[in-house]
Coordinates of C-alpha atoms and ligand atoms in Angstrom, one line a residue:
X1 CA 27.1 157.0 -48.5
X2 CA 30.5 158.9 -47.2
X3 CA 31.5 161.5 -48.6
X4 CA 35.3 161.6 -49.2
X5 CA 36.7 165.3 -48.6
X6 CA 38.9 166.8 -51.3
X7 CA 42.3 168.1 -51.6
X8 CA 41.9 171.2 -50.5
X9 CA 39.8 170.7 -47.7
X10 CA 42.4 168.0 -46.4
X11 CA 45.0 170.5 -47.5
X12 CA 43.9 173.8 -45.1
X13 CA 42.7 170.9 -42.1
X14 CA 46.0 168.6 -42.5
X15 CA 47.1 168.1 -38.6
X16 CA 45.2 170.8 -36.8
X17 CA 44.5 170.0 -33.1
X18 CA 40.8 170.4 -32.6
X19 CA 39.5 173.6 -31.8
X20 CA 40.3 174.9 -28.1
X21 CA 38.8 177.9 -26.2
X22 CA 41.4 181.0 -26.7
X23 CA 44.0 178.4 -28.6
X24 CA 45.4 179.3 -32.1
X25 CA 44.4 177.4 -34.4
X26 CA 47.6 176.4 -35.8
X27 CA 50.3 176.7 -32.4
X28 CA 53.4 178.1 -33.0
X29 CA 56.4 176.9 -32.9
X30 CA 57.6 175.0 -29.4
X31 CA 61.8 175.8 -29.6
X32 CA 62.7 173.5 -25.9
X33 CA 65.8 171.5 -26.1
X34 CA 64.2 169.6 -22.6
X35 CA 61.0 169.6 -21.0
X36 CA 59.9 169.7 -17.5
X37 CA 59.8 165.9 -16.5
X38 CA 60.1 164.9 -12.9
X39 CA 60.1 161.4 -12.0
X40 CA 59.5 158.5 -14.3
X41 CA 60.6 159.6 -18.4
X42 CA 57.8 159.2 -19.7
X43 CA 56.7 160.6 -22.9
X44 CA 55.5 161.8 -25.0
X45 CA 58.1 164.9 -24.6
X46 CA 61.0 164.1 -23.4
X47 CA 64.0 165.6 -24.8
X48 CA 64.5 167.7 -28.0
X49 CA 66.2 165.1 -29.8
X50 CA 63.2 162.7 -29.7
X51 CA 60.4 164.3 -30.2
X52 CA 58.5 168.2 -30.2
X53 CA 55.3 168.8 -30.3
X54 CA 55.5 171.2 -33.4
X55 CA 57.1 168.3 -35.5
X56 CA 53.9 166.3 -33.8
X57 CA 51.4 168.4 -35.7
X58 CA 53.2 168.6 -38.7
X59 CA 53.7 164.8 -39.0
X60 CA 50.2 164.7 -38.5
X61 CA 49.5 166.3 -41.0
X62 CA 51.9 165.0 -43.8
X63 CA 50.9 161.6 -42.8
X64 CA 46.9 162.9 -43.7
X65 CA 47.5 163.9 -46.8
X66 CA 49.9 160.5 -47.6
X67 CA 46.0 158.7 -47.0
X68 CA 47.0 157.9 -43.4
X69 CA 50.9 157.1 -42.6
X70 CA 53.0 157.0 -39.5
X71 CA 55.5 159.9 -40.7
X72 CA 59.2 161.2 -39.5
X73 CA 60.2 164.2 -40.4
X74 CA 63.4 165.2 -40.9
X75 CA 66.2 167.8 -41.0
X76 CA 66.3 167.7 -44.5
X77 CA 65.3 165.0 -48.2
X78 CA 68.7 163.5 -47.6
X79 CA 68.4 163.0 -44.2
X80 CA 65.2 160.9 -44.7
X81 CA 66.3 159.2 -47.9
X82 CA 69.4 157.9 -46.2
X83 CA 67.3 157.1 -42.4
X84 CA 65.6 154.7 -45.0
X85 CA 68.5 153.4 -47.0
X86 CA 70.7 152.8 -44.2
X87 CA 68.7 152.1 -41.5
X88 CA 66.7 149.4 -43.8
X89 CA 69.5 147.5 -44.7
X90 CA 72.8 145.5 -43.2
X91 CA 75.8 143.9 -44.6
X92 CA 75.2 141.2 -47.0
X93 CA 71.8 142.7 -48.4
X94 CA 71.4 143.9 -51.9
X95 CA 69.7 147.4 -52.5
X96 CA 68.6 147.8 -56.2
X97 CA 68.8 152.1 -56.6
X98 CA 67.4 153.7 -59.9
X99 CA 70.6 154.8 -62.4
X100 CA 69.2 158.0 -63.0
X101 CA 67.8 159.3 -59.7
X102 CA 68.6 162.3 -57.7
X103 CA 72.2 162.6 -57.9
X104 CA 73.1 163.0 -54.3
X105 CA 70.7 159.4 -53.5
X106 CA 73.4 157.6 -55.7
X107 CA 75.9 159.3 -54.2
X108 CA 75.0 157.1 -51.3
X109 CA 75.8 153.7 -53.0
X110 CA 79.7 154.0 -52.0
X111 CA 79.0 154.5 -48.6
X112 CA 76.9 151.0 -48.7
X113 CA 79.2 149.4 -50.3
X114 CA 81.6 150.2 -47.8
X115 CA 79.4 149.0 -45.4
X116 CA 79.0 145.5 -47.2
X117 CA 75.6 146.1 -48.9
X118 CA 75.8 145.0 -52.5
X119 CA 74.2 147.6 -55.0
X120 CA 72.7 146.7 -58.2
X121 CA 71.4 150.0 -60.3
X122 CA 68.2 150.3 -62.8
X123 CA 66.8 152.5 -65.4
X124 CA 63.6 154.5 -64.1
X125 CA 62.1 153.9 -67.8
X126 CA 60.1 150.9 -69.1
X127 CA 60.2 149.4 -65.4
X128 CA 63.8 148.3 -66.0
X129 CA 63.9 147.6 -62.0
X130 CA 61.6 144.3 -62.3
X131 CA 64.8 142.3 -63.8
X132 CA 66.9 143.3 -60.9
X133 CA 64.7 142.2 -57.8
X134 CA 66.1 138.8 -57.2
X135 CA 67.5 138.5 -53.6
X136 CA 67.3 142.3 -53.0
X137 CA 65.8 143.5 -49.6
X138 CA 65.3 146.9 -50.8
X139 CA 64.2 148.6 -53.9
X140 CA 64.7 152.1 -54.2
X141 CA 62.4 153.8 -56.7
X142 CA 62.2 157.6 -57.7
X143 CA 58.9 158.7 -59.7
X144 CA 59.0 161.2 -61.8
X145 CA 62.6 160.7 -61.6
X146 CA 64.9 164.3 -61.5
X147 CA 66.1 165.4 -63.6
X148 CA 65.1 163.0 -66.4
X149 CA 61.1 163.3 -65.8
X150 CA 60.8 159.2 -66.5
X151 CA 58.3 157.2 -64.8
X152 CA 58.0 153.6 -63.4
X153 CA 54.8 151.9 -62.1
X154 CA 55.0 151.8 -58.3
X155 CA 52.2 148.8 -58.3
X156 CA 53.8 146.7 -60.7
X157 CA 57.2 147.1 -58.5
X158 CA 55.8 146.6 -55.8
X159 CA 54.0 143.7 -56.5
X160 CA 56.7 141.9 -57.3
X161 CA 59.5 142.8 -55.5
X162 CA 57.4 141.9 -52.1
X163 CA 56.8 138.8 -54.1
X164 CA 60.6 138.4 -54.0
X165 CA 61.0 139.2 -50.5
X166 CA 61.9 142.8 -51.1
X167 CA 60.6 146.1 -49.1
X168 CA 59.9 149.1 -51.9
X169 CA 60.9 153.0 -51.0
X170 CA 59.5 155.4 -53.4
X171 CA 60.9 159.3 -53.4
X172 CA 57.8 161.0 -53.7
X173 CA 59.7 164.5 -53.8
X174 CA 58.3 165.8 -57.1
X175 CA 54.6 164.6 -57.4
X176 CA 54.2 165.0 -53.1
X177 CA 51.3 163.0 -52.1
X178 CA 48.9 165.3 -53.9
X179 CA 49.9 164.6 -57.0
X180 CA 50.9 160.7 -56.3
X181 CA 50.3 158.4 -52.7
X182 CA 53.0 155.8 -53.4
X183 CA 51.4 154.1 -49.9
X184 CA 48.2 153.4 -51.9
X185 CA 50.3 151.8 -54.6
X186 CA 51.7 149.9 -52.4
X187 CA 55.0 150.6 -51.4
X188 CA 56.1 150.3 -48.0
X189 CA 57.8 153.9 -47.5
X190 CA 57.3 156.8 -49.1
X191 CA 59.9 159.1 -48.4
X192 CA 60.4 163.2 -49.5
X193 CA 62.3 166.3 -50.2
X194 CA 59.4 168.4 -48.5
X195 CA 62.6 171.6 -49.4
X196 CA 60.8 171.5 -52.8
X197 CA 56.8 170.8 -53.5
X198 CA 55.4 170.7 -50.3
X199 CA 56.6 173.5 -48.6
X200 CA 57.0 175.2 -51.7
X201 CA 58.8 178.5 -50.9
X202 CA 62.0 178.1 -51.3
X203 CA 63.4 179.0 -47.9
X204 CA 63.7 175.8 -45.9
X205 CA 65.0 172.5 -46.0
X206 CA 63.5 169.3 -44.5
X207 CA 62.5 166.0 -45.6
X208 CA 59.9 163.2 -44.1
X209 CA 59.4 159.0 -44.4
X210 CA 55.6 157.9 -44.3
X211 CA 54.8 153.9 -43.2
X212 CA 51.9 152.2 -42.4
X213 CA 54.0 149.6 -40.6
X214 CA 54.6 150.5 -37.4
X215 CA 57.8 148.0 -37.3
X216 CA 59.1 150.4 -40.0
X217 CA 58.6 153.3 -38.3
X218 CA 59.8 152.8 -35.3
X219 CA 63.3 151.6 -37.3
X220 CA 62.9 155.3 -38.9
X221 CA 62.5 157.1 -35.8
X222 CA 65.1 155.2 -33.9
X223 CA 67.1 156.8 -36.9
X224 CA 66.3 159.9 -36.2
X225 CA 67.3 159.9 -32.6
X226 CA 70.4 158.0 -33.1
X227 CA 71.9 160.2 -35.7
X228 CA 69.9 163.6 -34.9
X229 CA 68.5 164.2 -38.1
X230 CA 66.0 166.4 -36.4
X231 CA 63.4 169.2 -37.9
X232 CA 64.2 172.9 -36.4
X233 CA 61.0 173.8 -35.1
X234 CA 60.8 176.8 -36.8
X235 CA 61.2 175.2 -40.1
X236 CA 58.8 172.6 -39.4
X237 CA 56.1 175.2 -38.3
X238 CA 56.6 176.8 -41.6
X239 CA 56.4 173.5 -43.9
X240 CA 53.1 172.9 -41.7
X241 CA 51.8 176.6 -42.5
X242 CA 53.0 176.3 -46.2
X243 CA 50.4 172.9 -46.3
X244 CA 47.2 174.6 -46.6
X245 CA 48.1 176.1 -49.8
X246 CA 49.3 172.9 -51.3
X247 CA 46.7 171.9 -53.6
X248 CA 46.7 175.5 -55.0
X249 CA 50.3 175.8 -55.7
X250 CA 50.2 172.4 -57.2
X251 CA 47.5 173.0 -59.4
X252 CA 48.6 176.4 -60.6
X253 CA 51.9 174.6 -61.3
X254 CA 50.5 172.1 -63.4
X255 CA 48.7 174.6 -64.9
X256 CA 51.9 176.6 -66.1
X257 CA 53.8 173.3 -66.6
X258 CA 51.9 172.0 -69.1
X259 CA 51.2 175.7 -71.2
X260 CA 55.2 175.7 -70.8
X261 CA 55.8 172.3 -72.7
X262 CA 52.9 173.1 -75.4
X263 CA 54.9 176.5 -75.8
X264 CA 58.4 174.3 -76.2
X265 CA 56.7 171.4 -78.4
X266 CA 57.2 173.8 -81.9
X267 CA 60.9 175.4 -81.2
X268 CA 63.1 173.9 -83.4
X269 CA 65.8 174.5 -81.5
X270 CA 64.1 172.5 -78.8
X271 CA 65.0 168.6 -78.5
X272 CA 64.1 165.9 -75.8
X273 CA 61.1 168.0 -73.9
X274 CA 59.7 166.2 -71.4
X275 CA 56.7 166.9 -69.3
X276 CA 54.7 163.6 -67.5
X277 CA 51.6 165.5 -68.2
X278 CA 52.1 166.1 -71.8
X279 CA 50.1 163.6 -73.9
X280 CA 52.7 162.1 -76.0
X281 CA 55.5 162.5 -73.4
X282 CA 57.0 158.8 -73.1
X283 CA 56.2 159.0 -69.7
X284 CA 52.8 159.7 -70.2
X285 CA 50.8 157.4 -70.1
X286 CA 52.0 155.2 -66.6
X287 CA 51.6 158.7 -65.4
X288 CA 48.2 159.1 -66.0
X289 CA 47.6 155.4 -64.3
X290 CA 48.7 156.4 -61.1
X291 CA 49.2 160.4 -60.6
X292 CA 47.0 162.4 -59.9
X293 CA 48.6 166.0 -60.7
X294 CA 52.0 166.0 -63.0
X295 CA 54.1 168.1 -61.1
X296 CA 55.8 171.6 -61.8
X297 CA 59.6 170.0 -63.7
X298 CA 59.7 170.9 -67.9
X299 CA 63.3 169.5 -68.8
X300 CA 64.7 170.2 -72.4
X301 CA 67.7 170.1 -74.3
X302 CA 68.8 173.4 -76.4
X303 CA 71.6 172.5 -79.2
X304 CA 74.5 173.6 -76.7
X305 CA 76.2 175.0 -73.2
X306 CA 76.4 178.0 -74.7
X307 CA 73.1 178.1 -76.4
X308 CA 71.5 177.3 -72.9
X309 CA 73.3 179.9 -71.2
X310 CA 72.4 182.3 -72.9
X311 CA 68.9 181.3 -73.0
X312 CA 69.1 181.6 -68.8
X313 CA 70.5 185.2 -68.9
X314 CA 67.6 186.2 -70.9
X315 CA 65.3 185.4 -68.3
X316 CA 63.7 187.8 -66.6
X317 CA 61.3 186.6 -64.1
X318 CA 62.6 183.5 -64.0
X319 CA 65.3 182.9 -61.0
X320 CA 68.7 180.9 -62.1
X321 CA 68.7 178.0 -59.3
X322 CA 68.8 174.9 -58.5
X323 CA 66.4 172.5 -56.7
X324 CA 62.7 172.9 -58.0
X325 CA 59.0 173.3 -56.4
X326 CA 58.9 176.6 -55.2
X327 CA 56.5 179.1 -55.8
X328 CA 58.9 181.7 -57.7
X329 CA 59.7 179.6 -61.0
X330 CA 63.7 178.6 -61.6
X331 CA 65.7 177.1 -64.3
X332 CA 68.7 176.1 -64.8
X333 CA 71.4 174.1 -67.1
X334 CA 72.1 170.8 -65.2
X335 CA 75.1 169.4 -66.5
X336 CA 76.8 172.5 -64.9
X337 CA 76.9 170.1 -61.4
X338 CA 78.6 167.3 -63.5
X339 CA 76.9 163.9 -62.2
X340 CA 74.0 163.3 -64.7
X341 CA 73.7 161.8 -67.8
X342 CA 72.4 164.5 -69.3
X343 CA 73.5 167.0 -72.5
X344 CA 75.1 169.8 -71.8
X345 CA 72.6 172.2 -73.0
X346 CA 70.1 170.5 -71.1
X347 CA 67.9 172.7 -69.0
X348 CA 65.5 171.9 -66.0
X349 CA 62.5 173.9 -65.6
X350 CA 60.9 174.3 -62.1
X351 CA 57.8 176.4 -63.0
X352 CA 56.2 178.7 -60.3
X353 CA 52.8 180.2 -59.5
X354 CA 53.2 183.1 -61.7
X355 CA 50.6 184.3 -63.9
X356 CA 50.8 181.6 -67.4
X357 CA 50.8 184.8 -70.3
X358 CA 53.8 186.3 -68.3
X359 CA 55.9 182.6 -68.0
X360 CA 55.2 182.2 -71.2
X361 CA 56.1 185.8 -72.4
X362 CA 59.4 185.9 -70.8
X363 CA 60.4 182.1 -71.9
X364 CA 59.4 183.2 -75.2
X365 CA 61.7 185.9 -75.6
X366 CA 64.4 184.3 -73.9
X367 CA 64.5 181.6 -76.4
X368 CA 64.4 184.4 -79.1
X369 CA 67.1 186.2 -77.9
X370 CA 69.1 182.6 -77.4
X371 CA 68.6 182.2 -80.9
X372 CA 70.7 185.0 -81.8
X373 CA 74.1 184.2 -82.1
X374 CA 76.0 185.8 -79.2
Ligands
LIG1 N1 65.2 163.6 -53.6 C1 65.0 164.3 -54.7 C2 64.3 163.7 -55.8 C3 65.6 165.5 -54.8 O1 65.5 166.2 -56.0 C4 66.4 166.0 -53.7 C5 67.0 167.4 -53.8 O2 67.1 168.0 -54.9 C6 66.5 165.3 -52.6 C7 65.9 164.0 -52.5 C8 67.3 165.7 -51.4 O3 66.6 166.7 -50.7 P1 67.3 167.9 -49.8 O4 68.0 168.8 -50.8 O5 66.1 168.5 -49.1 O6 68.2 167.2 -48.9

């Protein structure tokens, strides 16, 4: 019988080039804008633009832990979310894009449209997407979705939006493929924010497309080199070095995530918590079908602005930021951006790899001290 490895032992491995005499066993970074080529081009190193040998490694290794993908990796999420979008579709096409996605991801609808691609928009929730897949050539799907923590099953999509003649891109950003592998579910990208989860530090950007068609991924890297959309190497030698702790940062996460939410569940001054891992959450139970670890996101409403505010300044471990993943946990109230149908004392909770008692301590008091009227 095989024995399948687990995620930590694909997590410390993930795209390390077999062992060599005096070699490191992770290189470092390769920073060449050309390489020495006489003669014929021929690859696989060419030019900077096209390809490196650190992004190499690290797409090996992404594209590992996605259960085996053909992966691009990119400058930052954007950049790969839109090498998808637009280099997917052409005028005349219909795109079906989740209404309460990423912000910046709908952001991109006007720039379609401009370019003749007819957008129809969804609800993450109750698989609202399946009524919207007739004539479409791309679905665009986003599970759990940010900010709103709502969840659609991929393999339902999927299913029937190929059905319809449709190719399915998931944004993977919050569960990463250890928590969810939107490739086994069957959608035909699935695409990343690797600034948040996967690299998980908080101090680079960079983003990544996974395909097992090679059609695909060809399209995706001709992308790349078209509009440079390129990985610094230095900041794709990091995301590959943040890898190996992966499975530990997730599970730590989920770990505080859920102690976080049971903490929240009894505040009254507490309405619409959401955590995908939270039995009861609405979101809970297509969750539980097809991830395998929930994520580090708490969202919550408190009763105001004002009320939320004041609940952030109270903080004292926790970091007042935006974006979400990193090891160091951060909140903060995200109707200040605009752009979301959110409340405006709704609050989005990235929790860290701190030690649970003190997260829970400091979120604790914060709330108290909230609760007194300024
Ligand atoms: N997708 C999701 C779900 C995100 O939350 C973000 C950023 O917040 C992005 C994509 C874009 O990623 P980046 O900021 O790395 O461009």
């Amino acid at each position: 019988m095989g024995h399948e490895i687990g995620d930590g032992t694909l997590a410390v491995g993930a795209g390390r080039p077999p062992a060599e005499k005096h070699a490191p066993g992770l290189p470092g970074p390769v920073f060449a804008a050309h390489y020495h080529l006489p003669g014929e081009p021929t690859g696989p190193y060419t030019y900077g633009r096209d390809t490196n040998p650190t992004w190499t490694l690290l797409e090996r290794a992404i594209g590992e832990l996605e259960g085996g993908a053909e992966v691009t990796a990119f400058s930052s999420g954007m950049a790969a979310v839109s090498a998808v979008l637009l280099s997917q579709v052409k005028a005349g096409d219909t795109v079906v894009l989740p209404d309460d996605c990423y912000q910046t991801t709908r952001a991109l609808r006007g720039r379609l449209e401009s370019y003749g691609v007819h957008v129809r928009t969804a609800r993450t929730a109750g698989d609202a997407q399946l009524d919207a897949l007739d004539g479409a050539a791309l679905v665009w799907l986003e599970t759990p979705s940010n900010p709103g923590l709502d969840v659609c099953d991929i393999a339902r999509i999927a299913g029937a939006a190929h059905a319809a003649g449709a190719l399915v891109a998931v944004d993977n950003t919050l569960a990463t493929p250890l928590g969810q592998r939107p490739l086994d579910l069957g959608a035909d990208f699935s695409v990343a924010s690797d600034t948040k989860a996967l690299t998980g530090h908080g101090d680079l950007m960079l983003g990544h497309v996974a395909t097992r068609a090679p059609g695909l991924a060809d399209a995706v890297r001709l992308w790349r080199k078209t509009v440079g959309a390129i990985p610094g190497p230095m900041e794709a030698w990091l995301a590959h070095r943040s890898l190996a702790t992966l499975h530990l940062r997730l599970d730590r996460q989920a770990v505080n995530a859920l102690a976080l939410a049971g903490a929240l569940l009894d505040r009254p001054e507490i309405s619409g918590l959401r955590y995908p891992g939270l039995p009861g959450d609405p979101a809970h139970e297509p969750a539980a079908r097809q991830m395998r670890r929930f994520g580090c996101v708490v969202s919550f409403t408190l009763p105001d602005e004002a009320h939320a505010e004041r609940f952030l300044g109270a903080l004292s471990l926790i970091d007042q930021a935006t974006s979400f993943g990193s090891v160091h946990s951060s909140a903060e109230r995200r109707g200040r951006w605009g752009g979301d149908a959110v409340a405006p004392g709704f609050v989005r909770f990235s929790v860290g790899v701190e030690d649970t008692a003190d997260l829970l301590a400091d979120v604790t008091a914060a709330l108290s001290a909230a609760a007194e009227a300024p």
